[in-house]
PDB file of C-alpha atoms in Angstrom:
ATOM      1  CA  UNK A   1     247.840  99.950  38.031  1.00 53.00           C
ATOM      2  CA  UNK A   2     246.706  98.952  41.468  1.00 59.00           C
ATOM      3  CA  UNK A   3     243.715 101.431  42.406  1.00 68.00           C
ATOM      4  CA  UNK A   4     245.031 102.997  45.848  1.00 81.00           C
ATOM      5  CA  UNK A   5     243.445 106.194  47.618  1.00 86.00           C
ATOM      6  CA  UNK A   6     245.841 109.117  47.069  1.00 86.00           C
ATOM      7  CA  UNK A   7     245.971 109.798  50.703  1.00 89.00           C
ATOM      8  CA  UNK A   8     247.339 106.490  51.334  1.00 91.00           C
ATOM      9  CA  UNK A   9     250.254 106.828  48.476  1.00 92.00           C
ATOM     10  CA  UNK A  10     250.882 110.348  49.977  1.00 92.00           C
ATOM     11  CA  UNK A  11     251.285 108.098  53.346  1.00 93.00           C
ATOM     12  CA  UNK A  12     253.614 105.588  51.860  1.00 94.00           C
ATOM     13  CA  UNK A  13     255.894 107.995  50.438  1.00 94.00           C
ATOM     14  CA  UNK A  14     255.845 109.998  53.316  1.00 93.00           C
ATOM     15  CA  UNK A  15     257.105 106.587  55.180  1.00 94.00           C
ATOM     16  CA  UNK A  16     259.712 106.577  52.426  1.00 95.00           C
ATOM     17  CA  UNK A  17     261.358 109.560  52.791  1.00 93.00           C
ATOM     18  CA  UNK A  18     261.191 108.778  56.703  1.00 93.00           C
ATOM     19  CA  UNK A  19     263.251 105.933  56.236  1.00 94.00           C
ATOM     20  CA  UNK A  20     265.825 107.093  53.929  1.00 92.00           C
ATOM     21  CA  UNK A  21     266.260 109.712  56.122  1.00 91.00           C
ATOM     22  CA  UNK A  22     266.644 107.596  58.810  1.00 91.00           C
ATOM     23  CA  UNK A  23     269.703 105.881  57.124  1.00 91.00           C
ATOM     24  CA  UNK A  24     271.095 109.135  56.178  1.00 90.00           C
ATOM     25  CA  UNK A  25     270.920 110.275  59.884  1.00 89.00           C
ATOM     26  CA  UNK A  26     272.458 107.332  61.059  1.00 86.00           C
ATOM     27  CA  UNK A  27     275.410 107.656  58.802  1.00 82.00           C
ATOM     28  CA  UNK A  28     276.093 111.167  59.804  1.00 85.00           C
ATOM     29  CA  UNK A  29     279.197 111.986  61.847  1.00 89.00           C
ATOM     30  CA  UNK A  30     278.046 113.070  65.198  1.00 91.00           C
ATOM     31  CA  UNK A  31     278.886 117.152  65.918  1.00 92.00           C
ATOM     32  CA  UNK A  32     281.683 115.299  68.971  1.00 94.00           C
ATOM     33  CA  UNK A  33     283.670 114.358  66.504  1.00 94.00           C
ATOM     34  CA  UNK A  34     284.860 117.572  65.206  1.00 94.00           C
ATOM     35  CA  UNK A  35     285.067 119.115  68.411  1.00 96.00           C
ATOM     36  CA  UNK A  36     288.081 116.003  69.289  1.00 96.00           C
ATOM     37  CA  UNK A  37     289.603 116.255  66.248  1.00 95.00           C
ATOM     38  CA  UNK A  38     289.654 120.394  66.730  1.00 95.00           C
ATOM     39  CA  UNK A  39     290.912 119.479  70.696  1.00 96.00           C
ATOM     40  CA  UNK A  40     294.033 116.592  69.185  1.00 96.00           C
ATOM     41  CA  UNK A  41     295.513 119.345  66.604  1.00 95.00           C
ATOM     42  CA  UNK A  42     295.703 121.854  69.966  1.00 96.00           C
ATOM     43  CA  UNK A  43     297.437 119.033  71.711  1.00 96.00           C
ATOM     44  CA  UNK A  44     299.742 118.346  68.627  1.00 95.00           C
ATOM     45  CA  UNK A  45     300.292 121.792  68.162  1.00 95.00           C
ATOM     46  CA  UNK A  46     301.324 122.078  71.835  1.00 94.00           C
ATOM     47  CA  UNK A  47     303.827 119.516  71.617  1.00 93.00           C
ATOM     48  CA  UNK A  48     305.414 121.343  68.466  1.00 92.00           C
ATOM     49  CA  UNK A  49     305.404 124.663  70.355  1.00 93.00           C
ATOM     50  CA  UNK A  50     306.987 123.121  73.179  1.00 91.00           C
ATOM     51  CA  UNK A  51     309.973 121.814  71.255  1.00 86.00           C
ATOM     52  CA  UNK A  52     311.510 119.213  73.617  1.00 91.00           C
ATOM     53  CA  UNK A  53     311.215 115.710  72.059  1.00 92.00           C
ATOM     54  CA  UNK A  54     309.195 113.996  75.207  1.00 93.00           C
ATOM     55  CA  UNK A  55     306.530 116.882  74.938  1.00 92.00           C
ATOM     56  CA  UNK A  56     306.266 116.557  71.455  1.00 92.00           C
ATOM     57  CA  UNK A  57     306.594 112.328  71.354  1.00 94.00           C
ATOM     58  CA  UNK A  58     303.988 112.928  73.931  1.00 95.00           C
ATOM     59  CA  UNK A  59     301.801 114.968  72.016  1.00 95.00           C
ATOM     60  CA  UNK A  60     301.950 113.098  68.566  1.00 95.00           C
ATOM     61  CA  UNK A  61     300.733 109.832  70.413  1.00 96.00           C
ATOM     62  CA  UNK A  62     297.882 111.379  72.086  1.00 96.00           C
ATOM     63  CA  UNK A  63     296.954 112.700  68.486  1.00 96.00           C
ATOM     64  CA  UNK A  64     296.981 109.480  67.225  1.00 96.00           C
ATOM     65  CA  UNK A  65     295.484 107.323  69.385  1.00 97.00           C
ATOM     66  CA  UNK A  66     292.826 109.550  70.472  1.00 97.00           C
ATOM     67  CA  UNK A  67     292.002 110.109  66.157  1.00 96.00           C
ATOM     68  CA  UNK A  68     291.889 106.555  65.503  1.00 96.00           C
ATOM     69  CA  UNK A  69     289.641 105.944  68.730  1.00 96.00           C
ATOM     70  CA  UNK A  70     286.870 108.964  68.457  1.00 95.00           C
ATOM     71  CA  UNK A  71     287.390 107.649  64.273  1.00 93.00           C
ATOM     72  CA  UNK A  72     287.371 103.845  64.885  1.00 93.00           C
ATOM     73  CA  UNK A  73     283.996 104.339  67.236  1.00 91.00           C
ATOM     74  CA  UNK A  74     282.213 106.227  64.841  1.00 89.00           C
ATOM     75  CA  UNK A  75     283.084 103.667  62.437  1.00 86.00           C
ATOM     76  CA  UNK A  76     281.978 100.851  64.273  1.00 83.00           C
ATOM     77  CA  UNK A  77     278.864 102.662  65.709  1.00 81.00           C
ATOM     78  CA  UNK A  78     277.224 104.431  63.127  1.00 75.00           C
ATOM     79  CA  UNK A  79     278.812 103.179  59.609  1.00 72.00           C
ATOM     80  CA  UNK A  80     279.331  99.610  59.674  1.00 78.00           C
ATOM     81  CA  UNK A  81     275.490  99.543  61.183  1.00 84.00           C
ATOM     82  CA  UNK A  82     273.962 100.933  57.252  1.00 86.00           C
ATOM     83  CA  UNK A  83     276.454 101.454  54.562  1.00 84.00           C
ATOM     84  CA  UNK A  84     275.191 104.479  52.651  1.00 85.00           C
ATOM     85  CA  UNK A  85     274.221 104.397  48.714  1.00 85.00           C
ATOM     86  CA  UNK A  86     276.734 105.220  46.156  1.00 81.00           C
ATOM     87  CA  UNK A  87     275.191 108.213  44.613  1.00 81.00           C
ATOM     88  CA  UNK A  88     273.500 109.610  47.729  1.00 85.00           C
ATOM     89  CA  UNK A  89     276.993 111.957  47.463  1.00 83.00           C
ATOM     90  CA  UNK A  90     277.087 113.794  44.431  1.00 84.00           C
ATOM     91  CA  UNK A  91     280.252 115.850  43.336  1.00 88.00           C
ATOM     92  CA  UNK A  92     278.594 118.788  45.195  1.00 91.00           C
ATOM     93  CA  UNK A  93     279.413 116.928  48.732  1.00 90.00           C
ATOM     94  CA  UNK A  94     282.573 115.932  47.413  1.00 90.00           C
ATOM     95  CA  UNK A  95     283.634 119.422  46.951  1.00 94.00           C
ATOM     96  CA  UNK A  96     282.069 120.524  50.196  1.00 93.00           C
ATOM     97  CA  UNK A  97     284.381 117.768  51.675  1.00 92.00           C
ATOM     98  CA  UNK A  98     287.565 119.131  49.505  1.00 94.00           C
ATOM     99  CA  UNK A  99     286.860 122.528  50.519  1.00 95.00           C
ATOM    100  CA  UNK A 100     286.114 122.496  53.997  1.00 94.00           C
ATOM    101  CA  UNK A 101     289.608 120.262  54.775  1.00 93.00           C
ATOM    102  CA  UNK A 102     291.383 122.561  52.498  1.00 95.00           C
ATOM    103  CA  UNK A 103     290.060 125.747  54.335  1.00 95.00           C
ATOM    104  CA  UNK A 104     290.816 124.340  57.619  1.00 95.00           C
ATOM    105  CA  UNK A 105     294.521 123.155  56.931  1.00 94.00           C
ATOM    106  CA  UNK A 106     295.536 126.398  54.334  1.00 96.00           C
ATOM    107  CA  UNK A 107     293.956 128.835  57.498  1.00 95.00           C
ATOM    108  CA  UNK A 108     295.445 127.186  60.561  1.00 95.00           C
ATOM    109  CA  UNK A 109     298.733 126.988  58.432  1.00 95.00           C
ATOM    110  CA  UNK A 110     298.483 130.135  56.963  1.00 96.00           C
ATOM    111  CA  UNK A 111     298.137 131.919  60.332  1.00 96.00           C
ATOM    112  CA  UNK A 112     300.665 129.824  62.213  1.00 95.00           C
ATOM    113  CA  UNK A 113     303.469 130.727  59.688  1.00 95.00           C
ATOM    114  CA  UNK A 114     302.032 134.135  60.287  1.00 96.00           C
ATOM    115  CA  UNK A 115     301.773 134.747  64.136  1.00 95.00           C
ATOM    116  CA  UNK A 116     305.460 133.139  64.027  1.00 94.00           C
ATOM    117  CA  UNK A 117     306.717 135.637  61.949  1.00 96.00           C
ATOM    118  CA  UNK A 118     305.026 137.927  63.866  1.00 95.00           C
ATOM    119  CA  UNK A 119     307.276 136.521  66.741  1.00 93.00           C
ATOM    120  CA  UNK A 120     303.639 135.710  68.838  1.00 94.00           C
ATOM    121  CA  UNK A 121     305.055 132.780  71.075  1.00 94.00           C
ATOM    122  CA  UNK A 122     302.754 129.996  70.478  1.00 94.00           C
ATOM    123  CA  UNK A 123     302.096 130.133  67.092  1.00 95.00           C
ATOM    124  CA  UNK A 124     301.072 126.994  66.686  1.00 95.00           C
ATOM    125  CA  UNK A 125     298.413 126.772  69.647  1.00 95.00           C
ATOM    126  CA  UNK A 126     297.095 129.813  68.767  1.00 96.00           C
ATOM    127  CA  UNK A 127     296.553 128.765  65.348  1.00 96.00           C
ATOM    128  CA  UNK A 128     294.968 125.299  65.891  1.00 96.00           C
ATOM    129  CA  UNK A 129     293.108 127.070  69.202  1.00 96.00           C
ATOM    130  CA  UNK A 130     291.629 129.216  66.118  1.00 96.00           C
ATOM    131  CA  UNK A 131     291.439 125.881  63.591  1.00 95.00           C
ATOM    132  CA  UNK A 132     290.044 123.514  66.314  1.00 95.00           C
ATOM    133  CA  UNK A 133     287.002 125.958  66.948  1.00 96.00           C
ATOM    134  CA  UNK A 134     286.380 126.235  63.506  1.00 95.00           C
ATOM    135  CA  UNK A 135     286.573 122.660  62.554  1.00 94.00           C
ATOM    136  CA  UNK A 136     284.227 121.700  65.570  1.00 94.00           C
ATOM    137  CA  UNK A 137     282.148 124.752  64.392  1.00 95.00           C
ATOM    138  CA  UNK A 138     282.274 124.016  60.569  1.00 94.00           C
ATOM    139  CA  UNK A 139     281.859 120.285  61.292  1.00 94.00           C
ATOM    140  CA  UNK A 140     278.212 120.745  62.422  1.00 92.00           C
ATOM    141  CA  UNK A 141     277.857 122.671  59.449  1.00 93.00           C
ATOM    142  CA  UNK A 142     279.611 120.472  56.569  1.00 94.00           C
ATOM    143  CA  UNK A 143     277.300 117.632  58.335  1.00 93.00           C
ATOM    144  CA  UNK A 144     274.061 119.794  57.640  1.00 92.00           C
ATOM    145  CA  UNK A 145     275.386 120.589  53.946  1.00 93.00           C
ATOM    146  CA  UNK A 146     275.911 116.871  53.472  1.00 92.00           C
ATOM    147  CA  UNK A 147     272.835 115.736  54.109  1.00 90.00           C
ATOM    148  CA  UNK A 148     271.128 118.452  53.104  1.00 90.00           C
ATOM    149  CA  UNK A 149     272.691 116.880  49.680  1.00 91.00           C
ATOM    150  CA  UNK A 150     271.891 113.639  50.355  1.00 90.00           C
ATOM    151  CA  UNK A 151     268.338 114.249  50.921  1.00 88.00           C
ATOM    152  CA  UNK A 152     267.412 115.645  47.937  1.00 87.00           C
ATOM    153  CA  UNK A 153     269.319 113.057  46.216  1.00 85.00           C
ATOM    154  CA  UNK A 154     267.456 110.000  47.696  1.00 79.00           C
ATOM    155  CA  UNK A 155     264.637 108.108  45.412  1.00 69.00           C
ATOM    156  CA  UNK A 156     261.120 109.967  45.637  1.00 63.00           C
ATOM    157  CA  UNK A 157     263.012 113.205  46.745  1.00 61.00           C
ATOM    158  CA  UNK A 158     260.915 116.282  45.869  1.00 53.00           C
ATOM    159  CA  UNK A 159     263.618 118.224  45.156  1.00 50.00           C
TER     160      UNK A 159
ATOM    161  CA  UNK B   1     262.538 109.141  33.879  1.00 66.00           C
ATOM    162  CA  UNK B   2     261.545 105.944  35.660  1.00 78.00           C
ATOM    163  CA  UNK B   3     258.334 104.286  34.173  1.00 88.00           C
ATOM    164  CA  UNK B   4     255.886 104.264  37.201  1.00 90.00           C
ATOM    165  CA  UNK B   5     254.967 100.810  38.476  1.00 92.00           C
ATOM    166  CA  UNK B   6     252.760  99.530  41.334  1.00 94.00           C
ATOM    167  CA  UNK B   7     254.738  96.896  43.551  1.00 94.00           C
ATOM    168  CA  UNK B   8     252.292  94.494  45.758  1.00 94.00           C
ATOM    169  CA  UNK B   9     255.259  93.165  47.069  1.00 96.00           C
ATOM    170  CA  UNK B  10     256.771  96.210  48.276  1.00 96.00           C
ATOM    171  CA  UNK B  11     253.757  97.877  49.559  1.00 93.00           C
ATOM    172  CA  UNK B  12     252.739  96.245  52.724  1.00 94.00           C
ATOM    173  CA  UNK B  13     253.692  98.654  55.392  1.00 94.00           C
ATOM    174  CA  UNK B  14     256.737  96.532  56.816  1.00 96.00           C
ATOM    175  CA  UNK B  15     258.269  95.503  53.932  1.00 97.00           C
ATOM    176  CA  UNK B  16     257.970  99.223  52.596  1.00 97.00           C
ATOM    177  CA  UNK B  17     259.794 100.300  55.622  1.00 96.00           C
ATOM    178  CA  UNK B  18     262.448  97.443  55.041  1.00 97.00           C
ATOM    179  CA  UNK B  19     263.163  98.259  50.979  1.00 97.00           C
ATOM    180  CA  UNK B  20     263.470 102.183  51.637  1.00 96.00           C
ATOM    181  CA  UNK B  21     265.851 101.607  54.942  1.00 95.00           C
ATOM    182  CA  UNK B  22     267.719  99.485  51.931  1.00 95.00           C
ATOM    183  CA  UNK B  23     267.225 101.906  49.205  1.00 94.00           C
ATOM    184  CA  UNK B  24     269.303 104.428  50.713  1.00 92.00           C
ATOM    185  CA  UNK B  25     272.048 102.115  52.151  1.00 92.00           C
ATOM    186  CA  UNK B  26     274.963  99.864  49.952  1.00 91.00           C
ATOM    187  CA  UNK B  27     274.395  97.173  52.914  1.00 91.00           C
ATOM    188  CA  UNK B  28     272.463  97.588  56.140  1.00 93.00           C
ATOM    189  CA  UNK B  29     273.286  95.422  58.950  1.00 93.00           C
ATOM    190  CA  UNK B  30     270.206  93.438  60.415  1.00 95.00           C
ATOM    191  CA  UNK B  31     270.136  94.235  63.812  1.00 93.00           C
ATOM    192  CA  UNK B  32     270.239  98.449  62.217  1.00 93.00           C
ATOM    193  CA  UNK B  33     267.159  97.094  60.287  1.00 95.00           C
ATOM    194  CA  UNK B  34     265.004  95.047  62.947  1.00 96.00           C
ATOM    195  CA  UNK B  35     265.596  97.978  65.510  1.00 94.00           C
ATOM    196  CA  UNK B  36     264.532 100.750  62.559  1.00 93.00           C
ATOM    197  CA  UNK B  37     261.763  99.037  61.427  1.00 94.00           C
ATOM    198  CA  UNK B  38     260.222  97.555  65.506  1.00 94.00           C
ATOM    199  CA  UNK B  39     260.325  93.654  64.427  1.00 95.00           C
ATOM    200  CA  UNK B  40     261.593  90.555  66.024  1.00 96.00           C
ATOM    201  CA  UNK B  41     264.512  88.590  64.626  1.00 95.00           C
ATOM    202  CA  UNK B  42     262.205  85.841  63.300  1.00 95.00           C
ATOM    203  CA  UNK B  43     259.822  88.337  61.437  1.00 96.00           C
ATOM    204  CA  UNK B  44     262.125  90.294  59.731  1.00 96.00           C
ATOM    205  CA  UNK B  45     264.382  87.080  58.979  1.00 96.00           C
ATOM    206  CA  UNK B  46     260.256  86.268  57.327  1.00 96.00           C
ATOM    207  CA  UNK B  47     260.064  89.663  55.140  1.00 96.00           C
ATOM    208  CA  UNK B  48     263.700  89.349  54.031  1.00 96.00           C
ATOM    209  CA  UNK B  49     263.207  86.133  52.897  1.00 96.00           C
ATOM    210  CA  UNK B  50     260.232  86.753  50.752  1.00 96.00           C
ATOM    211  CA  UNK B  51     262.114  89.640  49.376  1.00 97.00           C
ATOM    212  CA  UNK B  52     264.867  87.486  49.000  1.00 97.00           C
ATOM    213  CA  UNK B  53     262.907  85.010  46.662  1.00 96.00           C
ATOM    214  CA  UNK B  54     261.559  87.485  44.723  1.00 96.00           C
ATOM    215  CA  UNK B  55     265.095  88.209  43.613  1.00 97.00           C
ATOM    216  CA  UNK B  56     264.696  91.986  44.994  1.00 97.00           C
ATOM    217  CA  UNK B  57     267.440  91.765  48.501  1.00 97.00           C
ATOM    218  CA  UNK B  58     270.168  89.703  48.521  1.00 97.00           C
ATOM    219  CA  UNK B  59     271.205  88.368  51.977  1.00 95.00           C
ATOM    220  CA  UNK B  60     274.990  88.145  53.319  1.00 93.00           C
ATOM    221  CA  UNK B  61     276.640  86.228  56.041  1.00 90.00           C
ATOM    222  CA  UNK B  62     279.914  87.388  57.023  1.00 85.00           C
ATOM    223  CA  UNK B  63     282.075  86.115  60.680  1.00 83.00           C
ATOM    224  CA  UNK B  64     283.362  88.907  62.224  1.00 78.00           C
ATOM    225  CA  UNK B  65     285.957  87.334  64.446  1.00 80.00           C
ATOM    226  CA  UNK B  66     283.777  84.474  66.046  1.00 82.00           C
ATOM    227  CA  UNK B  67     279.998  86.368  65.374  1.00 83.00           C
ATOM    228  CA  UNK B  68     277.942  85.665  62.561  1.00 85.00           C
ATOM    229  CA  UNK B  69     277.057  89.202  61.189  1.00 87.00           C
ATOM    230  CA  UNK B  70     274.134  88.935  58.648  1.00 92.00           C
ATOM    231  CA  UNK B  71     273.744  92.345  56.494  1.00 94.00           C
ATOM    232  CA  UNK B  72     271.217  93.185  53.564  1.00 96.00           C
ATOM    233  CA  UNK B  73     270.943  94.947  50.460  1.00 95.00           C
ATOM    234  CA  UNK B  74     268.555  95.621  47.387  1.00 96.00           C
ATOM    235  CA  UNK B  75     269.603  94.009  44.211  1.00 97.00           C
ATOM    236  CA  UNK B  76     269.621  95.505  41.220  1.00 96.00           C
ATOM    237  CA  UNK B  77     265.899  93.909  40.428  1.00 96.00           C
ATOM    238  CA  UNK B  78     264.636  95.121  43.571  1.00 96.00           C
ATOM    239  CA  UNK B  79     266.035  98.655  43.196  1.00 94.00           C
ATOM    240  CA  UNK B  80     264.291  99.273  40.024  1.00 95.00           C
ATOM    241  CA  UNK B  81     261.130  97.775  41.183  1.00 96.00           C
ATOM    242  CA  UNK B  82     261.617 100.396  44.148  1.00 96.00           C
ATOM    243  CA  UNK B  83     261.937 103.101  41.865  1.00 94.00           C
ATOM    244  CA  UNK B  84     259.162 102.042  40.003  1.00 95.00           C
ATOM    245  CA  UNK B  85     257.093 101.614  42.973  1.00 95.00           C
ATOM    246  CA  UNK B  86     257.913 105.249  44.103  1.00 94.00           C
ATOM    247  CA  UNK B  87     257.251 106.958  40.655  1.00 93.00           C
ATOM    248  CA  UNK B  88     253.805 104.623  41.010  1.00 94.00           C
ATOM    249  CA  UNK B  89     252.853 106.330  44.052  1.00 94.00           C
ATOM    250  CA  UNK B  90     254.092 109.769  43.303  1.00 92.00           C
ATOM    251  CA  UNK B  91     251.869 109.554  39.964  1.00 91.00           C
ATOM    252  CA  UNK B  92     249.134 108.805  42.104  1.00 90.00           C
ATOM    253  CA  UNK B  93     249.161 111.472  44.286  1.00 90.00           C
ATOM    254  CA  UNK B  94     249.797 113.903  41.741  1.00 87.00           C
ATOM    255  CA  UNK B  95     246.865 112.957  40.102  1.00 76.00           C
ATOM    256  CA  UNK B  96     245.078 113.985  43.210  1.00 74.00           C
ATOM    257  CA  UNK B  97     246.397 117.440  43.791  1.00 67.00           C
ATOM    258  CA  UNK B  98     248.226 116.508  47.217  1.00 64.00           C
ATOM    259  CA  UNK B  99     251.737 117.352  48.075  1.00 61.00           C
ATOM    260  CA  UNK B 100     254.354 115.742  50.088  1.00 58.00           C
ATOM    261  CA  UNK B 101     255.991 118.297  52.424  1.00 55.00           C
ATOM    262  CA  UNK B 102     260.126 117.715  52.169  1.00 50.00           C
ATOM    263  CA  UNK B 103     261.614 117.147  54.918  1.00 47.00           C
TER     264      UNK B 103
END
């Protein structure tokens, strides 16, 4: 085995991990996105509240152009520039996935069916006001789980 | 457990930079790599081929509408011979008593 000083294979590691991380980083969806996805289901939601087909014809476009813009940039930006490892995400950041879209959608429906039963006008604006904070909030923090995850699943991770 | 191996291709400083950006990635693009890493288009096009001969990257030209788009990945070869490099270097520096601080 090539004789090198431990300090400089504690270096080269060290430049390693930088590195992965780097790719990691870069394949991270930024904390904006969240936030305009949160802001499009208030819009959407709007439009159902308002219940006259222009509104809501209205509202369903701006949903869907403005998701497949804030998506198709991140896309193009960030994950067509480094493709990430299969493997970096183990079934623990597939669940995290699962179960953060799966809290958002069962509590923003859950309490829309309930403010409207409740008779609250606006049910569903107040309920996606209350889902779009969370999913810009929990975004930020699904992203830190992630690759928290991917980190310690990269080669030469210490953990 | 991955049997530790020293790689004196892999070591130099840039082309350690270029096989971990790769180790974490399916495909990198080039221009994500040359900005990473700080090279020109000529010098990295220099590194990738020697990795390229040495059967560890595996270089891909695609058009994307009209622009050539030229993207890079480890192969299989070159992935193990990472791995092995890394377990090389972590033996080392457990012999020694130091620690690397996760990040």
């Amino acid at each position: 085995m090539n004789e090198l000083p431990a300090d400089d294979a504690a270096q080269a590691l060290a430049e390693i991990q930088r590195r992965q991380q780097q790719v990691i980083d870069q394949a991270t969806v930024p904390g904006w996105y969240w936030w305009s996805v949160g802001a499009l289901m208030v819009v959407l939601a709007v439009g159902v509240d308002t219940r006259t087909p222009a509104a809501l014809g209205g509202a369903v476009a701006v949903f869907v152009v403005g998701l497949l813009s804030a998506t198709g940039f991140v896309v193009h930006s960030q994950f067509l520039q480094a493709r990430l490892r299969n493997g970096l995400l183990d079934g623990r950041g597939v669940v995290a996935i699962l179960g953060f879209v799966a809290l958002i959608v069962g509590c923003t429906l859950g309490l829309a069916f309930g403010l409207r039963a409740a008779g609250v006008p606006y049910p569903a604006t107040l309920a996606c006001v209350v889902g779009g904070t969370a999913m810009g909030l929990g975004g930020a923090f699904l992203m830190r789980t992630l690759r928290r995850i991917m980190l310690g699943n990269r080669a030469g991770s210490t953990r | 457990m991955t049997a530790a191996r020293f790689d004196d291709l892999i070591h130099p400083p840039t082309r350690l930079a270029i096989v971990s950006l790769l180790a974490a990635s399916q495909w990198a693009d080039f221009k994500f790599i040359r900005d990473s890493v700080g090279l020109s288009d000529s010098a990295l096009s220099k590194q990738l081929a020697t990795l390229e001969e040495a059967g560890y990257v595996e270089i891909r030209r695609i058009f994307v509408g009209k622009r050539p788009r030229t993207s890079a990945r480890l192969t299989p070869t070159g992935r193990a011979a990472f791995e092995q490099h890394v377990a090389a270097l972590q033996q080392m520096v457990a012999g020694s008593g130091l620690t690397i601080a996760p990040r």
